[in-house]
Amino acid sequence: MTPSSALPDETVHDAPSARQQAVLDAVLALLVEEGDQLTMDAVARRASCSKETLYKWFGDRDGLLTATVRWQASRVHAGRDAGSALDAATLRDRLLDFAVTWLDVIAGRTSVVLNRIAIAHAGSRKSNLGGIVLANGRLAIGGRVKPVLEAGRAAGFLTFEDSETAFRTFLGLVGRDIQIRLLLGDALDLDAAEIRRDAARAVDQFLALYGQARP
Amino acid sequence: MTPSSALPDETVHDAPSARQQAVLDAVLALLVEEGDQLTMDAVARRASCSKETLYKWFGDRDGLLTATVRWQASRVHAGRDAGSALDAATLRDRLLDFAVTWLDVIAGRTSVVLNRIAIAHAGSRKSNLGGIVLANGRLAIGGRVKPVLEAGRAAGFLTFEDSETAFRTFLGLVGRDIQIRLLLGDALDLDAAEIRRDAARAVDQFLALYGQARP
DNA sequence: GGAGCCGCGTACCGTACGGTACGGTACTGG
DNA sequence: CCAGTACCGTACCGTACGGTACGCGGCTCC
């Protein structure tokens, strides 16, 4: 199927092979352990492969970074958003689930490091890692939350005009200043219990703002 | 007063001289115009000074960056928080004022660039620019907002237990995902009108959550 | 078993950039 | 008029790192 060996240019456009995934995992590990001064030499050493192979597979340093971000993004997308029977309690549960998941992600070491890379990159233009991170983070979860909000509105549990605005308020209530503080190096380690509490508070506040007053 | 000329080490610990301020402004300009690939050569050229002087004044590249962040921070702290006659309307005005100011700052090109630098630095440890930015951004505004919130509570207009939590909710409602999106390179340019609208919405929501129901 | 390819290890190249050295000029104090 | 100081401009050094070249072992396919 894949035109693998015919072309000289076989940089990774499609899904990475198992060996390539191992390389990308090495990059992630290196990124998490060391700060972000990731060198190609270090990657090659860590992944036990040659730099030449690295360049053959990923083109250049940017390509490697891009592939890494994509690879990480591909493992996060595991959301169960089946079901459509929506009562007030399940609506709340769904929102709570999103909030917990979101906080788990942004508080994770990997997310912090990858966001740092993408942000640093956004400064020196070229190859928008920022766009990729944005698309796979905020936008992806937005695409899954907004339908739930709209279903909630259709069922009469929520009131709002613009689902995007409502969603962004939700994000604000959940994330608050956590992400920027982590990115700036604030210690601030959230354990699972605190995340659950934060998420619950955010959902309560969101419902207080957008929910119908219980008659 | 200042032991200026006696010591060979006269790196900038206190307030920068006029000439030094000009250099720091050059750094800021360069940072805003070019991406963050700020070189010492470029700074020297732009500021019409020699690299040697740069190193004499600021120690090394990190010192220059730190001084720049401090310098920028020193101009933002111009908040009028006098007055204490607090009725419901002035409370709302004060919060609105904070919200607008905050959005203005974080949406500004300078803030974005400086945060990018600090975040990139937070990755490769050494010299916590992140801490400085945090202290002069979030913490500084927190120190000014929380007394207002507490005064509002004392006057019976607000209800909350922890002012820090209330403040962070306020920040979340105001900032939402704006800062992270800008840092990641999202276009998203807010004009003054939109900022005012956003701020007003956030304040309304905050008062809806924490304000006493008007009897 | 040989031809050919893949990929590891390593040595190598070019360059950009942080940091230093040095000569030249203007100003100040004696 | 002569030190001394401050600072500009520029040339220079060292090194880290992105990217390339090459030799060698192990695999598959005839």
JSON list of C-alpha atoms in Angstrom, two decimals, chain B residues 6 11-12 15 38 40 50 57 59-60 65 92 96 100 109 115 117 125-126 148 150 164 171 177 184 194 203:
[
{"chain": "B", "resi": 6, "resn": "ALA", "atom": "CA", "xyz": [34.75, 51.93, 43.29]},
{"chain": "B", "resi": 11, "resn": "THR", "atom": "CA", "xyz": [26.59, 45.06, 36.84]},
{"chain": "B", "resi": 12, "resn": "VAL", "atom": "CA", "xyz": [23.06, 46.36, 37.06]},
{"chain": "B", "resi": 15, "resn": "ALA", "atom": "CA", "xyz": [17.91, 50.99, 38.72]},
{"chain": "B", "resi": 38, "resn": "LEU", "atom": "CA", "xyz": [18.10, 37.88, 19.88]},
{"chain": "B", "resi": 40, "resn": "MET", "atom": "CA", "xyz": [24.24, 40.09, 21.52]},
{"chain": "B", "resi": 50, "resn": "SER", "atom": "CA", "xyz": [29.85, 47.81, 22.11]},
{"chain": "B", "resi": 57, "resn": "TRP", "atom": "CA", "xyz": [26.87, 46.22, 32.47]},
{"chain": "B", "resi": 59, "resn": "GLY", "atom": "CA", "xyz": [27.27, 40.29, 33.02]},
{"chain": "B", "resi": 60, "resn": "ASP", "atom": "CA", "xyz": [26.07, 37.90, 30.34]},
{"chain": "B", "resi": 65, "resn": "LEU", "atom": "CA", "xyz": [17.44, 39.34, 29.57]},
{"chain": "B", "resi": 92, "resn": "ARG", "atom": "CA", "xyz": [-17.73, 46.60, 39.74]},
{"chain": "B", "resi": 96, "resn": "LEU", "atom": "CA", "xyz": [-13.65, 46.02, 35.33]},
{"chain": "B", "resi": 100, "resn": "VAL", "atom": "CA", "xyz": [-9.25, 45.60, 31.07]},
{"chain": "B", "resi": 109, "resn": "ARG", "atom": "CA", "xyz": [3.08, 42.19, 21.77]},
{"chain": "B", "resi": 115, "resn": "ASN", "atom": "CA", "xyz": [6.60, 35.43, 28.23]},
{"chain": "B", "resi": 117, "resn": "ILE", "atom": "CA", "xyz": [11.46, 34.08, 26.42]},
{"chain": "B", "resi": 125, "resn": "ARG", "atom": "CA", "xyz": [16.57, 25.92, 34.01]},
{"chain": "B", "resi": 126, "resn": "LYS", "atom": "CA", "xyz": [19.21, 28.53, 35.17]},
{"chain": "B", "resi": 148, "resn": "VAL", "atom": "CA", "xyz": [-10.41, 44.83, 46.63]},
{"chain": "B", "resi": 150, "resn": "GLU", "atom": "CA", "xyz": [-11.76, 41.40, 50.52]},
{"chain": "B", "resi": 164, "resn": "GLU", "atom": "CA", "xyz": [-6.83, 33.42, 46.44]},
{"chain": "B", "resi": 171, "resn": "LEU", "atom": "CA", "xyz": [-8.32, 35.48, 36.33]},
{"chain": "B", "resi": 177, "resn": "ASP", "atom": "CA", "xyz": [-7.45, 30.67, 26.86]},
{"chain": "B", "resi": 184, "resn": "LEU", "atom": "CA", "xyz": [1.35, 29.53, 20.63]},
{"chain": "B", "resi": 194, "resn": "GLU", "atom": "CA", "xyz": [-13.43, 43.45, 22.16]},
{"chain": "B", "resi": 203, "resn": "VAL", "atom": "CA", "xyz": [-16.86, 40.78, 35.60]}
]
